[in-house]
């Protein structure tokens, strides 16, 4: 089977009703990044940070995967689909995708503030001040914040290097190192991007489908099936 590696961002989940980060009414228009998504914000006011992610978790669990997520899951019938997502939601998994790598963490998990290898499933529960890990330290959201290492970037780059086809969906490609993953793909493979606002400065090798995730992935599916 040909390997299809897919990099997804917030636009993937927009049609499910989850706000993107940048752009009008995006999450970063309405919140200061440093307050809610940085180690400094956590040190200054962990209650605010916990509340921000508790609200986001609640919203994510209220919404459903969209047609775009479903198409990526359906493509597993024909391709070895490997998803690398910047999203912290679980909509790819809920749509049925089996291979999902989360670059920026997962909203349904918490991790110890004293030992980052202690990661706990909290599913839909709130995470509050005083919720401790088994060795007695405060739990924090299992999210990669600005200024933190991205532990999954190396496995993600290695996966990109094995791609036969590369597909990007719904990301402004403004945040590194995720945005640099395209440079880890083999040269000459088919590459597609689905995004209604194509990011500036992308390489000419990318085929642009300037549509939302659901409509755009219908187009991509047809193109991919023709490659078989
Ligand atoms: N379908 C597809 N793409 C869409 C849709 C849609 N319906 N609606 C918007 N988009 C596109 C936008 O045009 C934009 O290019 O989704 C992209 C969202 O970009 P960002 O808000 O910057 O989100 P993302 O690229 O995922 O952000 C990367 O930055 O804030 C941090 O850690 C956070 O993982 C996040 C990272």
PDB file of C-alpha atoms and ligand atoms in Angstrom:
ATOM      1  CA  UNK A   1       0.000   0.000   0.000  1.00  0.00           C
ATOM      2  CA  UNK A   2       1.187   3.521  -0.715  1.00  0.00           C
ATOM      3  CA  UNK A   3       1.871   5.571   2.399  1.00  0.00           C
ATOM      4  CA  UNK A   4      -0.129   8.782   2.680  1.00  0.00           C
ATOM      5  CA  UNK A   5       1.253  11.096   5.378  1.00  0.00           C
ATOM      6  CA  UNK A   6      -1.163  13.856   6.399  1.00  0.00           C
ATOM      7  CA  UNK A   7      -0.294  16.962   8.432  1.00  0.00           C
ATOM      8  CA  UNK A   8      -3.378  18.582   9.944  1.00  0.00           C
ATOM      9  CA  UNK A   9      -3.978  21.839  11.807  1.00  0.00           C
ATOM     10  CA  UNK A  10      -6.818  23.735  13.414  1.00  0.00           C
ATOM     11  CA  UNK A  11      -8.635  24.213  10.081  1.00  0.00           C
ATOM     12  CA  UNK A  12      -9.224  20.445  10.008  1.00  0.00           C
ATOM     13  CA  UNK A  13     -11.599  20.797  12.938  1.00  0.00           C
ATOM     14  CA  UNK A  14     -13.103  24.200  12.040  1.00  0.00           C
ATOM     15  CA  UNK A  15     -16.162  22.655  10.371  1.00  0.00           C
ATOM     16  CA  UNK A  16     -16.795  20.668  13.538  1.00  0.00           C
ATOM     17  CA  UNK A  17     -17.217  23.984  15.355  1.00  0.00           C
ATOM     18  CA  UNK A  18     -13.822  24.381  16.982  1.00  0.00           C
ATOM     19  CA  UNK A  19     -12.238  27.811  16.614  1.00  0.00           C
ATOM     20  CA  UNK A  20      -8.889  28.076  14.839  1.00  0.00           C
ATOM     21  CA  UNK A  21      -6.087  30.089  16.471  1.00  0.00           C
ATOM     22  CA  UNK A  22      -5.194  32.848  14.032  1.00  0.00           C
ATOM     23  CA  UNK A  23      -7.479  35.029  11.982  1.00  0.00           C
ATOM     24  CA  UNK A  24     -10.637  36.845  12.994  1.00  0.00           C
ATOM     25  CA  UNK A  25     -12.244  35.519  16.159  1.00  0.00           C
ATOM     26  CA  UNK A  26      -9.481  32.918  16.446  1.00  0.00           C
ATOM     27  CA  UNK A  27      -8.504  31.698  19.900  1.00  0.00           C
ATOM     28  CA  UNK A  28      -5.393  33.887  19.896  1.00  0.00           C
ATOM     29  CA  UNK A  29      -7.481  36.963  19.113  1.00  0.00           C
ATOM     30  CA  UNK A  30      -9.421  36.413  22.298  1.00  0.00           C
ATOM     31  CA  UNK A  31      -6.704  35.160  24.637  1.00  0.00           C
ATOM     32  CA  UNK A  32      -3.131  36.197  25.252  1.00  0.00           C
ATOM     33  CA  UNK A  33      -0.910  33.281  24.206  1.00  0.00           C
ATOM     34  CA  UNK A  34       1.527  33.900  27.032  1.00  0.00           C
ATOM     35  CA  UNK A  35      -1.249  33.810  29.636  1.00  0.00           C
ATOM     36  CA  UNK A  36      -2.752  30.464  28.678  1.00  0.00           C
ATOM     37  CA  UNK A  37      -0.219  28.561  26.579  1.00  0.00           C
ATOM     38  CA  UNK A  38       3.252  29.085  28.000  1.00  0.00           C
ATOM     39  CA  UNK A  39       5.264  27.902  31.006  1.00  0.00           C
ATOM     40  CA  UNK A  40       5.316  31.524  32.208  1.00  0.00           C
ATOM     41  CA  UNK A  41       1.511  31.703  32.128  1.00  0.00           C
ATOM     42  CA  UNK A  42       1.292  28.458  34.090  1.00  0.00           C
ATOM     43  CA  UNK A  43       3.731  29.770  36.710  1.00  0.00           C
ATOM     44  CA  UNK A  44       1.844  33.056  37.003  1.00  0.00           C
ATOM     45  CA  UNK A  45      -1.749  31.830  37.084  1.00  0.00           C
ATOM     46  CA  UNK A  46      -2.313  28.077  36.798  1.00  0.00           C
ATOM     47  CA  UNK A  47      -6.006  28.502  37.591  1.00  0.00           C
ATOM     48  CA  UNK A  48      -6.497  30.563  34.435  1.00  0.00           C
ATOM     49  CA  UNK A  49      -4.613  27.967  32.381  1.00  0.00           C
ATOM     50  CA  UNK A  50      -6.576  25.047  33.844  1.00  0.00           C
ATOM     51  CA  UNK A  51      -9.832  26.884  33.214  1.00  0.00           C
ATOM     52  CA  UNK A  52      -8.862  27.632  29.584  1.00  0.00           C
ATOM     53  CA  UNK A  53      -8.173  23.962  28.856  1.00  0.00           C
ATOM     54  CA  UNK A  54     -11.197  22.760  30.854  1.00  0.00           C
ATOM     55  CA  UNK A  55     -13.382  24.914  28.609  1.00  0.00           C
ATOM     56  CA  UNK A  56     -11.624  23.686  25.486  1.00  0.00           C
ATOM     57  CA  UNK A  57     -11.979  20.026  26.554  1.00  0.00           C
ATOM     58  CA  UNK A  58     -15.693  20.512  27.201  1.00  0.00           C
ATOM     59  CA  UNK A  59     -16.180  22.075  23.762  1.00  0.00           C
ATOM     60  CA  UNK A  60     -14.160  19.399  21.963  1.00  0.00           C
ATOM     61  CA  UNK A  61     -16.187  16.617  23.544  1.00  0.00           C
ATOM     62  CA  UNK A  62     -19.456  18.335  22.578  1.00  0.00           C
ATOM     63  CA  UNK A  63     -18.657  18.383  18.855  1.00  0.00           C
ATOM     64  CA  UNK A  64     -18.376  15.622  16.266  1.00  0.00           C
ATOM     65  CA  UNK A  65     -15.878  14.796  13.523  1.00  0.00           C
ATOM     66  CA  UNK A  66     -16.716  16.428  10.173  1.00  0.00           C
ATOM     67  CA  UNK A  67     -16.797  14.944   6.680  1.00  0.00           C
ATOM     68  CA  UNK A  68     -13.112  15.759   6.262  1.00  0.00           C
ATOM     69  CA  UNK A  69     -12.125  13.605   9.233  1.00  0.00           C
ATOM     70  CA  UNK A  70     -14.330  10.836   7.864  1.00  0.00           C
ATOM     71  CA  UNK A  71     -12.699  10.949   4.437  1.00  0.00           C
ATOM     72  CA  UNK A  72      -9.235  10.574   5.964  1.00  0.00           C
ATOM     73  CA  UNK A  73     -10.484   7.524   7.878  1.00  0.00           C
ATOM     74  CA  UNK A  74     -12.073   6.077   4.706  1.00  0.00           C
ATOM     75  CA  UNK A  75      -8.803   6.474   2.800  1.00  0.00           C
ATOM     76  CA  UNK A  76      -7.341   3.725   5.025  1.00  0.00           C
ATOM     77  CA  UNK A  77      -9.122   1.237   2.748  1.00  0.00           C
ATOM     78  CA  UNK A  78      -6.740   2.199  -0.048  1.00  0.00           C
ATOM     79  CA  UNK A  79      -3.668   3.751   1.576  1.00  0.00           C
ATOM     80  CA  UNK A  80      -1.444   3.363   4.596  1.00  0.00           C
ATOM     81  CA  UNK A  81      -2.667   6.626   6.128  1.00  0.00           C
ATOM     82  CA  UNK A  82      -0.461   8.185   8.802  1.00  0.00           C
ATOM     83  CA  UNK A  83      -1.787  11.366  10.381  1.00  0.00           C
ATOM     84  CA  UNK A  84       0.417  13.901  12.117  1.00  0.00           C
ATOM     85  CA  UNK A  85      -1.824  16.451  13.803  1.00  0.00           C
ATOM     86  CA  UNK A  86      -1.095  19.728  15.526  1.00  0.00           C
ATOM     87  CA  UNK A  87      -4.570  19.494  17.029  1.00  0.00           C
ATOM     88  CA  UNK A  88      -5.149  18.542  20.639  1.00  0.00           C
ATOM     89  CA  UNK A  89      -8.654  17.263  19.930  1.00  0.00           C
ATOM     90  CA  UNK A  90      -9.495  13.588  19.342  1.00  0.00           C
ATOM     91  CA  UNK A  91     -11.668  14.032  16.250  1.00  0.00           C
ATOM     92  CA  UNK A  92      -9.385  12.000  13.960  1.00  0.00           C
ATOM     93  CA  UNK A  93      -9.578   9.058  16.352  1.00  0.00           C
ATOM     94  CA  UNK A  94     -13.344   9.440  16.764  1.00  0.00           C
ATOM     95  CA  UNK A  95     -13.758   9.400  12.966  1.00  0.00           C
ATOM     96  CA  UNK A  96     -11.920   6.069  12.897  1.00  0.00           C
ATOM     97  CA  UNK A  97      -8.368   6.983  11.868  1.00  0.00           C
ATOM     98  CA  UNK A  98      -6.012   4.407  13.372  1.00  0.00           C
ATOM     99  CA  UNK A  99      -2.604   6.059  13.104  1.00  0.00           C
ATOM    100  CA  UNK A 100      -2.633   9.503  14.675  1.00  0.00           C
ATOM    101  CA  UNK A 101       0.458  11.221  16.050  1.00  0.00           C
ATOM    102  CA  UNK A 102      -0.223  14.288  18.202  1.00  0.00           C
ATOM    103  CA  UNK A 103       2.569  16.846  17.888  1.00  0.00           C
ATOM    104  CA  UNK A 104       1.182  19.366  20.377  1.00  0.00           C
ATOM    105  CA  UNK A 105      -0.360  17.028  22.943  1.00  0.00           C
ATOM    106  CA  UNK A 106      -3.852  15.819  23.744  1.00  0.00           C
ATOM    107  CA  UNK A 107      -6.635  17.560  25.650  1.00  0.00           C
ATOM    108  CA  UNK A 108      -7.910  14.288  27.148  1.00  0.00           C
ATOM    109  CA  UNK A 109      -4.602  13.644  28.929  1.00  0.00           C
ATOM    110  CA  UNK A 110      -2.767  15.209  31.847  1.00  0.00           C
ATOM    111  CA  UNK A 111       0.830  14.891  32.879  1.00  0.00           C
ATOM    112  CA  UNK A 112       2.868  15.277  36.009  1.00  0.00           C
ATOM    113  CA  UNK A 113       4.646  18.589  36.581  1.00  0.00           C
ATOM    114  CA  UNK A 114       7.574  16.758  38.183  1.00  0.00           C
ATOM    115  CA  UNK A 115       7.980  13.809  35.769  1.00  0.00           C
ATOM    116  CA  UNK A 116       6.892  14.355  32.173  1.00  0.00           C
ATOM    117  CA  UNK A 117       6.860  10.598  31.531  1.00  0.00           C
ATOM    118  CA  UNK A 118       3.815  10.273  33.827  1.00  0.00           C
ATOM    119  CA  UNK A 119       0.863  10.827  31.490  1.00  0.00           C
ATOM    120  CA  UNK A 120      -2.675  10.062  32.620  1.00  0.00           C
ATOM    121  CA  UNK A 121      -5.931   9.679  30.676  1.00  0.00           C
ATOM    122  CA  UNK A 122      -8.494  12.071  32.086  1.00  0.00           C
ATOM    123  CA  UNK A 123     -10.957  11.653  29.210  1.00  0.00           C
ATOM    124  CA  UNK A 124     -13.674  14.282  29.743  1.00  0.00           C
ATOM    125  CA  UNK A 125     -12.886  15.171  33.346  1.00  0.00           C
ATOM    126  CA  UNK A 126     -11.892  18.644  34.432  1.00  0.00           C
ATOM    127  CA  UNK A 127      -8.340  19.147  35.571  1.00  0.00           C
ATOM    128  CA  UNK A 128      -8.165  21.285  38.705  1.00  0.00           C
ATOM    129  CA  UNK A 129      -5.623  22.747  41.078  1.00  0.00           C
ATOM    130  CA  UNK A 130      -4.862  20.032  43.651  1.00  0.00           C
ATOM    131  CA  UNK A 131      -5.271  17.142  41.186  1.00  0.00           C
ATOM    132  CA  UNK A 132      -2.046  15.237  41.675  1.00  0.00           C
ATOM    133  CA  UNK A 133      -0.174  12.512  39.826  1.00  0.00           C
ATOM    134  CA  UNK A 134       0.555   9.191  41.596  1.00  0.00           C
ATOM    135  CA  UNK A 135       3.822  10.562  43.017  1.00  0.00           C
ATOM    136  CA  UNK A 136       2.096  13.587  44.507  1.00  0.00           C
ATOM    137  CA  UNK A 137       2.836  16.433  42.067  1.00  0.00           C
ATOM    138  CA  UNK A 138       0.296  18.734  40.472  1.00  0.00           C
ATOM    139  CA  UNK A 139      -1.011  17.556  37.110  1.00  0.00           C
ATOM    140  CA  UNK A 140      -0.931  19.926  34.121  1.00  0.00           C
ATOM    141  CA  UNK A 141      -2.561  19.699  30.698  1.00  0.00           C
ATOM    142  CA  UNK A 142      -0.679  17.330  28.348  1.00  0.00           C
ATOM    143  CA  UNK A 143      -0.153  20.139  25.870  1.00  0.00           C
ATOM    144  CA  UNK A 144       3.007  21.470  24.223  1.00  0.00           C
ATOM    145  CA  UNK A 145       3.105  25.162  25.070  1.00  0.00           C
ATOM    146  CA  UNK A 146       4.943  27.948  23.279  1.00  0.00           C
ATOM    147  CA  UNK A 147       8.589  27.860  24.280  1.00  0.00           C
ATOM    148  CA  UNK A 148       8.542  24.130  25.056  1.00  0.00           C
ATOM    149  CA  UNK A 149      10.211  21.248  23.267  1.00  0.00           C
ATOM    150  CA  UNK A 150       8.143  19.263  20.770  1.00  0.00           C
ATOM    151  CA  UNK A 151       9.084  15.694  21.740  1.00  0.00           C
ATOM    152  CA  UNK A 152       7.251  14.090  18.805  1.00  0.00           C
ATOM    153  CA  UNK A 153       8.966  16.154  16.106  1.00  0.00           C
ATOM    154  CA  UNK A 154      11.711  13.623  15.409  1.00  0.00           C
ATOM    155  CA  UNK A 155       9.330  10.641  14.971  1.00  0.00           C
ATOM    156  CA  UNK A 156       7.122  12.907  12.838  1.00  0.00           C
ATOM    157  CA  UNK A 157      10.039  13.903  10.602  1.00  0.00           C
ATOM    158  CA  UNK A 158      11.042  10.251  10.233  1.00  0.00           C
ATOM    159  CA  UNK A 159       7.479   9.395   9.234  1.00  0.00           C
ATOM    160  CA  UNK A 160       7.452  12.197   6.642  1.00  0.00           C
ATOM    161  CA  UNK A 161      10.635  10.770   5.141  1.00  0.00           C
ATOM    162  CA  UNK A 162       8.740   7.539   4.374  1.00  0.00           C
ATOM    163  CA  UNK A 163       5.813   9.224   2.606  1.00  0.00           C
ATOM    164  CA  UNK A 164       4.747   8.267  -0.918  1.00  0.00           C
ATOM    165  CA  UNK A 165       2.193  11.094  -0.879  1.00  0.00           C
ATOM    166  CA  UNK A 166       2.021  14.134   1.419  1.00  0.00           C
ATOM    167  CA  UNK A 167      -1.138  16.043   2.286  1.00  0.00           C
ATOM    168  CA  UNK A 168      -1.555  19.172   4.421  1.00  0.00           C
ATOM    169  CA  UNK A 169      -4.975  20.210   5.734  1.00  0.00           C
ATOM    170  CA  UNK A 170      -5.978  23.418   7.520  1.00  0.00           C
ATOM    171  CA  UNK A 171      -2.821  24.882   8.950  1.00  0.00           C
ATOM    172  CA  UNK A 172      -1.378  28.359   8.532  1.00  0.00           C
ATOM    173  CA  UNK A 173       2.142  26.831   8.631  1.00  0.00           C
ATOM    174  CA  UNK A 174       3.254  29.624  10.939  1.00  0.00           C
ATOM    175  CA  UNK A 175       4.388  27.511  13.856  1.00  0.00           C
ATOM    176  CA  UNK A 176       7.686  25.665  13.808  1.00  0.00           C
ATOM    177  CA  UNK A 177       8.936  22.994  13.994  1.00  0.00           C
ATOM    178  CA  UNK A 178       5.636  21.532  12.660  1.00  0.00           C
ATOM    179  CA  UNK A 179       5.634  23.841   9.623  1.00  0.00           C
ATOM    180  CA  UNK A 180       9.069  22.526   8.610  1.00  0.00           C
ATOM    181  CA  UNK A 181       7.939  18.899   8.322  1.00  0.00           C
ATOM    182  CA  UNK A 182       7.276  19.326   4.618  1.00  0.00           C
ATOM    183  CA  UNK A 183      11.056  19.560   4.150  1.00  0.00           C
ATOM    184  CA  UNK A 184      11.418  16.026   5.538  1.00  0.00           C
ATOM    185  CA  UNK A 185       9.349  14.485   2.727  1.00  0.00           C
ATOM    186  CA  UNK A 186      11.100  12.801  -0.220  1.00  0.00           C
ATOM    187  CA  UNK A 187      11.503  15.130  -3.184  1.00  0.00           C
ATOM    188  CA  UNK A 188       9.250  14.575  -6.156  1.00  0.00           C
ATOM    189  CA  UNK A 189       6.311  12.922  -4.363  1.00  0.00           C
ATOM    190  CA  UNK A 190       2.774  14.239  -4.923  1.00  0.00           C
ATOM    191  CA  UNK A 191       1.956  16.935  -2.365  1.00  0.00           C
ATOM    192  CA  UNK A 192      -1.402  18.586  -1.733  1.00  0.00           C
ATOM    193  CA  UNK A 193      -2.684  21.330   0.551  1.00  0.00           C
ATOM    194  CA  UNK A 194      -6.343  21.834   1.471  1.00  0.00           C
ATOM    195  CA  UNK A 195      -6.965  25.267   2.993  1.00  0.00           C
ATOM    196  CA  UNK A 196      -9.340  28.051   1.950  1.00  0.00           C
ATOM    197  CA  UNK A 197      -6.566  30.595   2.619  1.00  0.00           C
ATOM    198  CA  UNK A 198      -3.426  29.138   1.151  1.00  0.00           C
ATOM    199  CA  UNK A 199      -0.438  30.025   3.309  1.00  0.00           C
ATOM    200  CA  UNK A 200       1.972  32.447   1.628  1.00  0.00           C
ATOM    201  CA  UNK A 201       5.335  31.236   0.434  1.00  0.00           C
ATOM    202  CA  UNK A 202       4.556  27.551  -0.011  1.00  0.00           C
ATOM    203  CA  UNK A 203       6.564  25.612  -2.542  1.00  0.00           C
ATOM    204  CA  UNK A 204       5.430  25.343  -6.142  1.00  0.00           C
ATOM    205  CA  UNK A 205       5.469  21.582  -5.825  1.00  0.00           C
ATOM    206  CA  UNK A 206       2.326  21.662  -3.648  1.00  0.00           C
ATOM    207  CA  UNK A 207      -1.008  21.247  -5.420  1.00  0.00           C
ATOM    208  CA  UNK A 208      -3.347  23.771  -3.801  1.00  0.00           C
ATOM    209  CA  UNK A 209      -7.009  22.946  -3.166  1.00  0.00           C
ATOM    210  CA  UNK A 210      -8.419  26.234  -1.911  1.00  0.00           C
ATOM    211  CA  UNK A 211     -11.450  24.832  -0.123  1.00  0.00           C
ATOM    212  CA  UNK A 212     -12.575  23.906   3.371  1.00  0.00           C
ATOM    213  CA  UNK A 213     -11.636  20.527   4.794  1.00  0.00           C
ATOM    214  CA  UNK A 214     -14.805  18.612   3.879  1.00  0.00           C
ATOM    215  CA  UNK A 215     -15.171  19.822   0.286  1.00  0.00           C
ATOM    216  CA  UNK A 216     -11.414  19.917  -0.280  1.00  0.00           C
ATOM    217  CA  UNK A 217     -10.844  16.374   0.915  1.00  0.00           C
ATOM    218  CA  UNK A 218     -13.567  15.076  -1.424  1.00  0.00           C
ATOM    219  CA  UNK A 219     -11.465  16.550  -4.254  1.00  0.00           C
ATOM    220  CA  UNK A 220      -8.238  15.084  -2.850  1.00  0.00           C
ATOM    221  CA  UNK A 221      -9.840  11.658  -2.420  1.00  0.00           C
ATOM    222  CA  UNK A 222     -10.713  11.559  -6.117  1.00  0.00           C
ATOM    223  CA  UNK A 223      -7.208  12.633  -7.105  1.00  0.00           C
ATOM    224  CA  UNK A 224      -5.615  10.049  -4.824  1.00  0.00           C
ATOM    225  CA  UNK A 225      -7.750   7.181  -6.048  1.00  0.00           C
ATOM    226  CA  UNK A 226      -6.523   7.976  -9.564  1.00  0.00           C
ATOM    227  CA  UNK A 227      -2.939   7.389  -8.386  1.00  0.00           C
ATOM    228  CA  UNK A 228      -3.687   3.740  -7.558  1.00  0.00           C
TER     229      UNK A 228
HETATM  230  N1  LIG B   1     -11.047  23.939   6.353  1.00  0.00           N
HETATM  231  C1  LIG B   1      -9.697  23.903   6.202  1.00  0.00           C
HETATM  232  N2  LIG B   1      -8.888  24.875   6.660  1.00  0.00           N
HETATM  233  C2  LIG B   1      -9.457  25.925   7.259  1.00  0.00           C
HETATM  234  C3  LIG B   1     -10.846  26.032   7.451  1.00  0.00           C
HETATM  235  C4  LIG B   1     -11.660  24.983   6.959  1.00  0.00           C
HETATM  236  N3  LIG B   1     -12.987  25.003   7.076  1.00  0.00           N
HETATM  237  N4  LIG B   1     -11.091  27.192   8.111  1.00  0.00           N
HETATM  238  C5  LIG B   1      -9.901  27.788   8.325  1.00  0.00           C
HETATM  239  N5  LIG B   1      -8.911  27.022   7.815  1.00  0.00           N
HETATM  240  C6  LIG B   1      -7.465  27.275   7.810  1.00  0.00           C
HETATM  241  C7  LIG B   1      -7.048  28.723   7.881  1.00  0.00           C
HETATM  242  O1  LIG B   1      -7.084  29.306   6.574  1.00  0.00           O
HETATM  243  C8  LIG B   1      -5.635  28.625   8.430  1.00  0.00           C
HETATM  244  O2  LIG B   1      -4.675  28.481   7.382  1.00  0.00           O
HETATM  245  O3  LIG B   1      -6.904  26.680   8.966  1.00  0.00           O
HETATM  246  C9  LIG B   1      -5.683  27.339   9.253  1.00  0.00           C
HETATM  247  C10 LIG B   1      -5.639  27.554  10.747  1.00  0.00           C
HETATM  248  O4  LIG B   1      -4.437  28.163  11.098  1.00  0.00           O
HETATM  249  P1  LIG B   1      -4.075  28.446  12.629  1.00  0.00           P
HETATM  250  O5  LIG B   1      -5.252  29.055  13.319  1.00  0.00           O
HETATM  251  O6  LIG B   1      -2.796  29.202  12.629  1.00  0.00           O
HETATM  252  O7  LIG B   1      -3.894  26.980  13.251  1.00  0.00           O
HETATM  253  P2  LIG B   1      -2.661  25.985  13.145  1.00  0.00           P
HETATM  254  O8  LIG B   1      -1.889  26.192  11.901  1.00  0.00           O
HETATM  255  O9  LIG B   1      -3.179  24.630  13.436  1.00  0.00           O
HETATM  256  O10 LIG B   1      -1.771  26.460  14.383  1.00  0.00           O
HETATM  257  C11 LIG B   1      -0.593  25.760  14.665  1.00  0.00           C
HETATM  258  O11 LIG B   1      -0.190  27.019  16.645  1.00  0.00           O
HETATM  259  O12 LIG B   1      -1.490  28.054  18.219  1.00  0.00           O
HETATM  260  C12 LIG B   1      -0.582  27.028  18.015  1.00  0.00           C
HETATM  261  O13 LIG B   1      -0.219  24.955  19.046  1.00  0.00           O
HETATM  262  C13 LIG B   1      -1.188  25.694  18.333  1.00  0.00           C
HETATM  263  O14 LIG B   1      -1.292  23.672  17.034  1.00  0.00           O
HETATM  264  C14 LIG B   1      -1.423  25.080  16.988  1.00  0.00           C
HETATM  265  C15 LIG B   1      -0.333  25.710  16.141  1.00  0.00           C
END
